[in-house]
mmCIF file with all atom_site columns, C-alpha atoms in Angstrom:
data_model
loop_
_atom_site.group_PDB
_atom_site.id
_atom_site.type_symbol
_atom_site.label_atom_id
_atom_site.label_alt_id
_atom_site.label_comp_id
_atom_site.label_asym_id
_atom_site.label_entity_id
_atom_site.label_seq_id
_atom_site.pdbx_PDB_ins_code
_atom_site.Cartn_x
_atom_site.Cartn_y
_atom_site.Cartn_z
_atom_site.occupancy
_atom_site.B_iso_or_equiv
_atom_site.pdbx_formal_charge
_atom_site.auth_seq_id
_atom_site.auth_comp_id
_atom_site.auth_asym_id
_atom_site.auth_atom_id
_atom_site.pdbx_PDB_model_num
ATOM 1   C CA . MET A 1 1   ? 13.668  34.059  -18.638 1.00 0.00 ? 1   MET A CA 1
ATOM 2   C CA . ASN A 1 2   ? 16.630  35.369  -20.211 1.00 0.00 ? 2   ASN A CA 1
ATOM 3   C CA . LYS A 1 3   ? 20.089  35.372  -19.027 1.00 0.00 ? 3   LYS A CA 1
ATOM 4   C CA . GLU A 1 4   ? 20.048  39.169  -18.141 1.00 0.00 ? 4   GLU A CA 1
ATOM 5   C CA . ASN A 1 5   ? 17.314  38.707  -15.454 1.00 0.00 ? 5   ASN A CA 1
ATOM 6   C CA . LYS A 1 6   ? 19.181  35.837  -13.652 1.00 0.00 ? 6   LYS A CA 1
ATOM 7   C CA . ARG A 1 7   ? 20.813  36.736  -10.545 1.00 0.00 ? 7   ARG A CA 1
ATOM 8   C CA . PRO A 1 8   ? 24.537  36.300  -10.429 1.00 0.00 ? 8   PRO A CA 1
ATOM 9   C CA . GLY A 1 9   ? 25.891  33.466  -8.433  1.00 0.00 ? 9   GLY A CA 1
ATOM 10  C CA . ARG A 1 10  ? 22.729  31.535  -8.092  1.00 0.00 ? 10  ARG A CA 1
ATOM 11  C CA . ARG A 1 11  ? 22.715  27.772  -9.084  1.00 0.00 ? 11  ARG A CA 1
ATOM 12  C CA . ARG A 1 12  ? 19.963  26.391  -11.021 1.00 0.00 ? 12  ARG A CA 1
ATOM 13  C CA . ARG A 1 13  ? 17.495  24.280  -9.306  1.00 0.00 ? 13  ARG A CA 1
ATOM 14  C CA . GLY A 1 14  ? 18.559  20.506  -9.347  1.00 0.00 ? 14  GLY A CA 1
ATOM 15  C CA . SER A 1 15  ? 22.167  20.832  -10.182 1.00 0.00 ? 15  SER A CA 1
ATOM 16  C CA . GLY A 1 16  ? 25.199  20.693  -8.059  1.00 0.00 ? 16  GLY A CA 1
ATOM 17  C CA . LYS A 1 17  ? 26.275  18.722  -5.220  1.00 0.00 ? 17  LYS A CA 1
ATOM 18  C CA . GLY A 1 18  ? 23.394  17.230  -3.121  1.00 0.00 ? 18  GLY A CA 1
ATOM 19  C CA . ALA A 1 19  ? 20.633  18.306  -5.504  1.00 0.00 ? 19  ALA A CA 1
ATOM 20  C CA . HIS A 1 20  ? 18.844  15.041  -4.929  1.00 0.00 ? 20  HIS A CA 1
ATOM 21  C CA . GLU A 1 21  ? 19.476  14.580  -1.223  1.00 0.00 ? 21  GLU A CA 1
ATOM 22  C CA . GLN A 1 22  ? 17.389  11.803  0.129   1.00 0.00 ? 22  GLN A CA 1
ATOM 23  C CA . VAL A 1 23  ? 15.441  13.313  3.062   1.00 0.00 ? 23  VAL A CA 1
ATOM 24  C CA . SER A 1 24  ? 13.133  10.228  4.026   1.00 0.00 ? 24  SER A CA 1
ATOM 25  C CA . SER A 1 25  ? 14.475  6.803   4.991   1.00 0.00 ? 25  SER A CA 1
ATOM 26  C CA . VAL A 1 26  ? 12.832  5.033   2.238   1.00 0.00 ? 26  VAL A CA 1
ATOM 27  C CA . PRO A 1 27  ? 12.912  6.428   -1.243  1.00 0.00 ? 27  PRO A CA 1
ATOM 28  C CA . THR A 1 28  ? 9.677   6.996   -3.142  1.00 0.00 ? 28  THR A CA 1
ATOM 29  C CA . GLY A 1 29  ? 10.856  8.060   -6.654  1.00 0.00 ? 29  GLY A CA 1
ATOM 30  C CA . ARG A 1 30  ? 10.363  6.148   -9.902  1.00 0.00 ? 30  ARG A CA 1
ATOM 31  C CA . TYR A 1 31  ? 13.840  4.531   -9.420  1.00 0.00 ? 31  TYR A CA 1
ATOM 32  C CA . ALA A 1 32  ? 12.698  3.344   -6.015  1.00 0.00 ? 32  ALA A CA 1
ATOM 33  C CA . TYR A 1 33  ? 9.942   1.307   -7.798  1.00 0.00 ? 33  TYR A CA 1
ATOM 34  C CA . ALA A 1 34  ? 12.716  -0.701  -9.730  1.00 0.00 ? 34  ALA A CA 1
ATOM 35  C CA . GLU A 1 35  ? 14.658  -1.123  -6.728  1.00 0.00 ? 35  GLU A CA 1
ATOM 36  C CA . THR A 1 36  ? 11.723  -2.233  -4.571  1.00 0.00 ? 36  THR A CA 1
ATOM 37  C CA . ARG A 1 37  ? 10.641  -4.686  -7.390  1.00 0.00 ? 37  ARG A CA 1
ATOM 38  C CA . ARG A 1 38  ? 14.251  -6.366  -7.542  1.00 0.00 ? 38  ARG A CA 1
ATOM 39  C CA . TRP A 1 39  ? 14.397  -6.507  -3.669  1.00 0.00 ? 39  TRP A CA 1
ATOM 40  C CA . LEU A 1 40  ? 11.038  -8.266  -3.445  1.00 0.00 ? 40  LEU A CA 1
ATOM 41  C CA . LEU A 1 41  ? 12.013  -10.618 -6.294  1.00 0.00 ? 41  LEU A CA 1
ATOM 42  C CA . SER A 1 42  ? 15.250  -11.476 -4.347  1.00 0.00 ? 42  SER A CA 1
ATOM 43  C CA . GLN A 1 43  ? 13.215  -12.099 -1.067  1.00 0.00 ? 43  GLN A CA 1
ATOM 44  C CA . HIS A 1 44  ? 10.322  -14.119 -2.341  1.00 0.00 ? 44  HIS A CA 1
ATOM 45  C CA . GLY A 1 45  ? 10.831  -14.827 -6.016  1.00 0.00 ? 45  GLY A CA 1
ATOM 46  C CA . PRO A 1 46  ? 8.188   -14.246 -8.790  1.00 0.00 ? 46  PRO A CA 1
ATOM 47  C CA . ILE A 1 47  ? 5.190   -15.239 -6.473  1.00 0.00 ? 47  ILE A CA 1
ATOM 48  C CA . CYS A 1 48  ? 2.057   -13.129 -6.380  1.00 0.00 ? 48  CYS A CA 1
ATOM 49  C CA . ALA A 1 49  ? 1.473   -11.745 -2.867  1.00 0.00 ? 49  ALA A CA 1
ATOM 50  C CA . TYR A 1 50  ? -2.387  -12.331 -3.289  1.00 0.00 ? 50  TYR A CA 1
ATOM 51  C CA . CYS A 1 51  ? -2.932  -15.632 -5.134  1.00 0.00 ? 51  CYS A CA 1
ATOM 52  C CA . GLY A 1 52  ? 0.322   -17.189 -4.187  1.00 0.00 ? 52  GLY A CA 1
ATOM 53  C CA . LEU A 1 53  ? 1.008   -18.497 -7.709  1.00 0.00 ? 53  LEU A CA 1
ATOM 54  C CA . GLU A 1 54  ? 4.484   -18.407 -9.324  1.00 0.00 ? 54  GLU A CA 1
ATOM 55  C CA . GLN A 1 55  ? 4.593   -16.031 -12.462 1.00 0.00 ? 55  GLN A CA 1
ATOM 56  C CA . ASP A 1 56  ? 7.136   -15.067 -14.867 1.00 0.00 ? 56  ASP A CA 1
ATOM 57  C CA . PRO A 1 57  ? 9.248   -12.270 -13.312 1.00 0.00 ? 57  PRO A CA 1
ATOM 58  C CA . ALA A 1 58  ? 9.090   -10.103 -16.278 1.00 0.00 ? 58  ALA A CA 1
ATOM 59  C CA . THR A 1 59  ? 5.294   -9.900  -15.925 1.00 0.00 ? 59  THR A CA 1
ATOM 60  C CA . MET A 1 60  ? 5.065   -9.142  -12.139 1.00 0.00 ? 60  MET A CA 1
ATOM 61  C CA . THR A 1 61  ? 3.861   -5.815  -11.168 1.00 0.00 ? 61  THR A CA 1
ATOM 62  C CA . LEU A 1 62  ? 3.977   -3.860  -7.891  1.00 0.00 ? 62  LEU A CA 1
ATOM 63  C CA . ASP A 1 63  ? 0.734   -3.202  -6.191  1.00 0.00 ? 63  ASP A CA 1
ATOM 64  C CA . HIS A 1 64  ? 0.075   -0.523  -3.566  1.00 0.00 ? 64  HIS A CA 1
ATOM 65  C CA . VAL A 1 65  ? -1.679  -2.511  -0.910  1.00 0.00 ? 65  VAL A CA 1
ATOM 66  C CA . THR A 1 66  ? -3.479  0.545   0.421   1.00 0.00 ? 66  THR A CA 1
ATOM 67  C CA . PRO A 1 67  ? -4.423  2.448   -2.918  1.00 0.00 ? 67  PRO A CA 1
ATOM 68  C CA . ARG A 1 68  ? -2.371  5.512   -3.346  1.00 0.00 ? 68  ARG A CA 1
ATOM 69  C CA . ARG A 1 69  ? -5.079  7.912   -4.886  1.00 0.00 ? 69  ARG A CA 1
ATOM 70  C CA . GLY A 1 70  ? -2.392  10.339  -5.746  1.00 0.00 ? 70  GLY A CA 1
ATOM 71  C CA . LEU A 1 71  ? -0.789  10.284  -2.131  1.00 0.00 ? 71  LEU A CA 1
ATOM 72  C CA . THR A 1 72  ? 2.914   9.985   -2.437  1.00 0.00 ? 72  THR A CA 1
ATOM 73  C CA . ALA A 1 73  ? 3.298   8.435   1.135   1.00 0.00 ? 73  ALA A CA 1
ATOM 74  C CA . TYR A 1 74  ? 1.697   5.294   -0.127  1.00 0.00 ? 74  TYR A CA 1
ATOM 75  C CA . ASP A 1 75  ? 4.512   4.808   -2.545  1.00 0.00 ? 75  ASP A CA 1
ATOM 76  C CA . ARG A 1 76  ? 6.669   3.515   0.422   1.00 0.00 ? 76  ARG A CA 1
ATOM 77  C CA . ARG A 1 77  ? 8.246   0.029   0.405   1.00 0.00 ? 77  ARG A CA 1
ATOM 78  C CA . ASP A 1 78  ? 6.085   -0.992  3.341   1.00 0.00 ? 78  ASP A CA 1
ATOM 79  C CA . ASN A 1 79  ? 2.835   -0.426  1.147   1.00 0.00 ? 79  ASN A CA 1
ATOM 80  C CA . LEU A 1 80  ? 4.142   -2.322  -1.966  1.00 0.00 ? 80  LEU A CA 1
ATOM 81  C CA . VAL A 1 81  ? 3.916   -6.004  -2.856  1.00 0.00 ? 81  VAL A CA 1
ATOM 82  C CA . LEU A 1 82  ? 4.594   -8.043  -6.014  1.00 0.00 ? 82  LEU A CA 1
ATOM 83  C CA . CYS A 1 83  ? 1.553   -9.400  -7.714  1.00 0.00 ? 83  CYS A CA 1
ATOM 84  C CA . CYS A 1 84  ? 0.459   -10.984 -10.984 1.00 0.00 ? 84  CYS A CA 1
ATOM 85  C CA . LYS A 1 85  ? -1.402  -8.764  -13.419 1.00 0.00 ? 85  LYS A CA 1
ATOM 86  C CA . ARG A 1 86  ? -4.617  -10.734 -12.863 1.00 0.00 ? 86  ARG A CA 1
ATOM 87  C CA . CYS A 1 87  ? -4.554  -9.787  -9.160  1.00 0.00 ? 87  CYS A CA 1
ATOM 88  C CA . ASN A 1 88  ? -3.614  -6.270  -9.676  1.00 0.00 ? 88  ASN A CA 1
ATOM 89  C CA . THR A 1 89  ? -6.174  -5.615  -12.083 1.00 0.00 ? 89  THR A CA 1
ATOM 90  C CA . ALA A 1 90  ? -8.837  -7.549  -9.974  1.00 0.00 ? 90  ALA A CA 1
ATOM 91  C CA . LYS A 1 91  ? -7.782  -5.338  -6.830  1.00 0.00 ? 91  LYS A CA 1
ATOM 92  C CA . ALA A 1 92  ? -7.703  -2.111  -8.723  1.00 0.00 ? 92  ALA A CA 1
ATOM 93  C CA . ASP A 1 93  ? -8.342  0.840   -6.175  1.00 0.00 ? 93  ASP A CA 1
ATOM 94  C CA . LYS A 1 94  ? -10.509 -1.389  -3.922  1.00 0.00 ? 94  LYS A CA 1
ATOM 95  C CA . PRO A 1 95  ? -9.725  -1.256  -0.193  1.00 0.00 ? 95  PRO A CA 1
ATOM 96  C CA . PHE A 1 96  ? -7.470  -4.009  0.433   1.00 0.00 ? 96  PHE A CA 1
ATOM 97  C CA . VAL A 1 97  ? -9.599  -5.339  3.188   1.00 0.00 ? 97  VAL A CA 1
ATOM 98  C CA . ALA A 1 98  ? -12.501 -5.728  0.898   1.00 0.00 ? 98  ALA A CA 1
ATOM 99  C CA . TYR A 1 99  ? -10.385 -7.476  -1.587  1.00 0.00 ? 99  TYR A CA 1
ATOM 100 C CA . LEU A 1 100 ? -8.937  -9.876  0.875   1.00 0.00 ? 100 LEU A CA 1
ATOM 101 C CA . LEU A 1 101 ? -12.514 -10.558 2.426   1.00 0.00 ? 101 LEU A CA 1
ATOM 102 C CA . ALA A 1 102 ? -13.822 -11.452 -1.067  1.00 0.00 ? 102 ALA A CA 1
ATOM 103 C CA . GLN A 1 103 ? -11.432 -14.625 -1.063  1.00 0.00 ? 103 GLN A CA 1
ATOM 104 C CA . ARG A 1 104 ? -10.005 -15.690 2.190   1.00 0.00 ? 104 ARG A CA 1
ATOM 105 C CA . GLY A 1 105 ? -7.164  -17.439 0.668   1.00 0.00 ? 105 GLY A CA 1
ATOM 106 C CA . ARG A 1 106 ? -5.471  -14.083 -0.232  1.00 0.00 ? 106 ARG A CA 1
ATOM 107 C CA . ALA A 1 107 ? -4.820  -13.159 3.489   1.00 0.00 ? 107 ALA A CA 1
ATOM 108 C CA . PRO A 1 108 ? -2.360  -15.997 4.351   1.00 0.00 ? 108 PRO A CA 1
ATOM 109 C CA . ASN A 1 109 ? -0.527  -15.277 1.037   1.00 0.00 ? 109 ASN A CA 1
ATOM 110 C CA . LEU A 1 110 ? -0.258  -11.813 1.740   1.00 0.00 ? 110 LEU A CA 1
ATOM 111 C CA . LEU A 1 111 ? 0.870   -12.484 5.201   1.00 0.00 ? 111 LEU A CA 1
ATOM 112 C CA . ARG A 1 112 ? 3.668   -14.829 3.852   1.00 0.00 ? 112 ARG A CA 1
ATOM 113 C CA . TYR A 1 113 ? 4.829   -12.580 0.956   1.00 0.00 ? 113 TYR A CA 1
ATOM 114 C CA . GLY A 1 114 ? 4.242   -9.109  2.785   1.00 0.00 ? 114 GLY A CA 1
ATOM 115 C CA . ALA A 1 115 ? 6.174   -9.444  5.870   1.00 0.00 ? 115 ALA A CA 1
ATOM 116 C CA . HIS A 1 116 ? 7.846   -6.200  5.085   1.00 0.00 ? 116 HIS A CA 1
ATOM 117 C CA . LEU A 1 117 ? 4.360   -4.295  5.231   1.00 0.00 ? 117 LEU A CA 1
ATOM 118 C CA . SER A 1 118 ? 3.579   -1.594  7.757   1.00 0.00 ? 118 SER A CA 1
ATOM 119 C CA . HIS A 1 119 ? 2.339   -2.791  11.161  1.00 0.00 ? 119 HIS A CA 1
ATOM 120 C CA . GLY A 1 120 ? -1.129  -1.549  10.643  1.00 0.00 ? 120 GLY A CA 1
ATOM 121 C CA . ILE A 1 121 ? -1.621  -3.566  7.445   1.00 0.00 ? 121 ILE A CA 1
ATOM 122 C CA . LEU A 1 122 ? -0.088  -6.691  8.998   1.00 0.00 ? 122 LEU A CA 1
ATOM 123 C CA . ASP A 1 123 ? -2.321  -6.539  12.031  1.00 0.00 ? 123 ASP A CA 1
ATOM 124 C CA . LEU A 1 124 ? -5.370  -6.561  9.836   1.00 0.00 ? 124 LEU A CA 1
ATOM 125 C CA . VAL A 1 125 ? -3.997  -9.391  7.566   1.00 0.00 ? 125 VAL A CA 1
ATOM 126 C CA . ARG A 1 126 ? -3.093  -11.544 10.668  1.00 0.00 ? 126 ARG A CA 1
ATOM 127 C CA . HIS A 1 127 ? -6.902  -11.236 11.862  1.00 0.00 ? 127 HIS A CA 1
ATOM 128 C CA . LEU A 1 128 ? -8.012  -12.035 8.493   1.00 0.00 ? 128 LEU A CA 1
ATOM 129 C CA . ALA A 1 129 ? -5.769  -15.025 8.044   1.00 0.00 ? 129 ALA A CA 1
ATOM 130 C CA . GLY A 1 130 ? -6.445  -16.207 11.768  1.00 0.00 ? 130 GLY A CA 1
ATOM 131 C CA . GLY A 1 131 ? -8.697  -18.834 12.871  1.00 0.00 ? 131 GLY A CA 1
ATOM 132 C CA . ALA A 1 132 ? -12.413 -18.986 12.982  1.00 0.00 ? 132 ALA A CA 1
ATOM 133 C CA . ALA A 1 133 ? -12.550 -17.995 16.656  1.00 0.00 ? 133 ALA A CA 1
ATOM 134 C CA . ASP A 1 134 ? -12.071 -14.427 15.875  1.00 0.00 ? 134 ASP A CA 1
ATOM 135 C CA . GLN A 1 135 ? -13.625 -14.375 12.465  1.00 0.00 ? 135 GLN A CA 1
ATOM 136 C CA . HIS A 1 136 ? -16.780 -12.600 13.502  1.00 0.00 ? 136 HIS A CA 1
ATOM 137 C CA . VAL A 1 137 ? -14.860 -9.723  15.267  1.00 0.00 ? 137 VAL A CA 1
ATOM 138 C CA . THR A 1 138 ? -12.428 -9.512  12.394  1.00 0.00 ? 138 THR A CA 1
ATOM 139 C CA . GLU A 1 139 ? -15.156 -9.092  9.825   1.00 0.00 ? 139 GLU A CA 1
ATOM 140 C CA . ALA A 1 140 ? -16.914 -6.467  11.968  1.00 0.00 ? 140 ALA A CA 1
ATOM 141 C CA . ILE A 1 141 ? -13.637 -4.499  12.070  1.00 0.00 ? 141 ILE A CA 1
ATOM 142 C CA . ALA A 1 142 ? -13.136 -5.134  8.294   1.00 0.00 ? 142 ALA A CA 1
ATOM 143 C CA . LEU A 1 143 ? -16.586 -4.017  7.416   1.00 0.00 ? 143 LEU A CA 1
ATOM 144 C CA . ARG A 1 144 ? -16.374 -0.910  9.476   1.00 0.00 ? 144 ARG A CA 1
ATOM 145 C CA . MET A 1 145 ? -13.208 0.017   7.676   1.00 0.00 ? 145 MET A CA 1
ATOM 146 C CA . VAL A 1 146 ? -14.579 -0.508  4.283   1.00 0.00 ? 146 VAL A CA 1
ATOM 147 C CA . TYR A 1 147 ? -18.098 0.990   4.782   1.00 0.00 ? 147 TYR A CA 1
ATOM 148 C CA . GLY A 1 148 ? -17.688 3.151   7.684   1.00 0.00 ? 148 GLY A CA 1
ATOM 149 C CA . PRO A 1 149 ? -19.385 2.938   11.377  1.00 0.00 ? 149 PRO A CA 1
ATOM 150 C CA . ASP A 1 150 ? -22.760 1.487   11.769  1.00 0.00 ? 150 ASP A CA 1
ATOM 151 C CA . ASP A 1 151 ? -25.782 3.033   13.549  1.00 0.00 ? 151 ASP A CA 1
ATOM 152 C CA . ASP A 1 152 ? -24.560 1.424   16.864  1.00 0.00 ? 152 ASP A CA 1
ATOM 153 C CA . ASP A 1 153 ? -21.345 3.224   16.637  1.00 0.00 ? 153 ASP A CA 1
ATOM 154 C CA . ASP A 1 154 ? -20.076 4.114   20.207  1.00 0.00 ? 154 ASP A CA 1
ATOM 155 C CA . SER A 1 155 ? -17.359 6.339   18.943  1.00 0.00 ? 155 SER A CA 1
ATOM 156 C CA . PRO A 1 156 ? -16.841 9.774   20.752  1.00 0.00 ? 156 PRO A CA 1
ATOM 157 C CA . TYR A 1 157 ? -16.992 11.496  17.334  1.00 0.00 ? 157 TYR A CA 1
ATOM 158 C CA . LYS A 1 158 ? -20.385 10.027  16.540  1.00 0.00 ? 158 LYS A CA 1
ATOM 159 C CA . GLU A 1 159 ? -22.229 13.366  17.437  1.00 0.00 ? 159 GLU A CA 1
ATOM 160 C CA . SER A 1 160 ? -19.608 15.313  15.793  1.00 0.00 ? 160 SER A CA 1
ATOM 161 C CA . PRO A 1 161 ? -21.085 18.295  13.553  1.00 0.00 ? 161 PRO A CA 1
ATOM 162 C CA . TYR A 1 162 ? -18.249 17.527  11.190  1.00 0.00 ? 162 TYR A CA 1
ATOM 163 C CA . ARG A 1 163 ? -19.361 13.901  10.441  1.00 0.00 ? 163 ARG A CA 1
ATOM 164 C CA . GLU A 1 164 ? -21.306 13.470  7.238   1.00 0.00 ? 164 GLU A CA 1
ATOM 165 C CA . THR A 1 165 ? -24.903 12.545  7.524   1.00 0.00 ? 165 THR A CA 1
ATOM 166 C CA . ALA A 1 166 ? -26.661 11.044  4.775   1.00 0.00 ? 166 ALA A CA 1
#
C-alpha cells in the first residue's frame, strides 16, 4: 500500500502507547517463556519435574504438561514445568496421564515441582501419586481420559448422535 492510500491521522498497528497492552492475567508470548523459565528455576532449581533429577540449568526445557497442539491457552504458566531434554522428548505429545502411568515415580515429582499447575492437573496428579487404596479408581479415570469411555459408560451423552461410533 502506498502512502497516498493511507488514511490521515491513523496510527500504524503495533505502534504508540499501549500497543502491546496485556489483556490476560498471565502473559503467553515468547518473552513469557523466558520469564516463566527463570521463575521456575528460582522456585525449584534446575530439577526435572518428571524424573526429579538435577540438571544443568542451561539444558532445562519448558514442557507443556497438557500438550498444546497449537492452542495458545496451553501456553499459560499453570501448564508449564521445567524438565530435562530426555523427559521432554519421551513425553512428546502424549497425554500427561499416559506418561505418568507409564512410570509411577513421575507423579510425586510432578506434584512436588508442579505446585503452580492448574487445579485440574494437580487433582489428577494427586490421585496418581496417592496410595494404593484408590489406585484402581485412579487408573480407571486415567484410562478413560486417555482412551475415552468404555462400553459400560453411564454418561448422559452416551446416546448422543454427535458421539463418534467406530
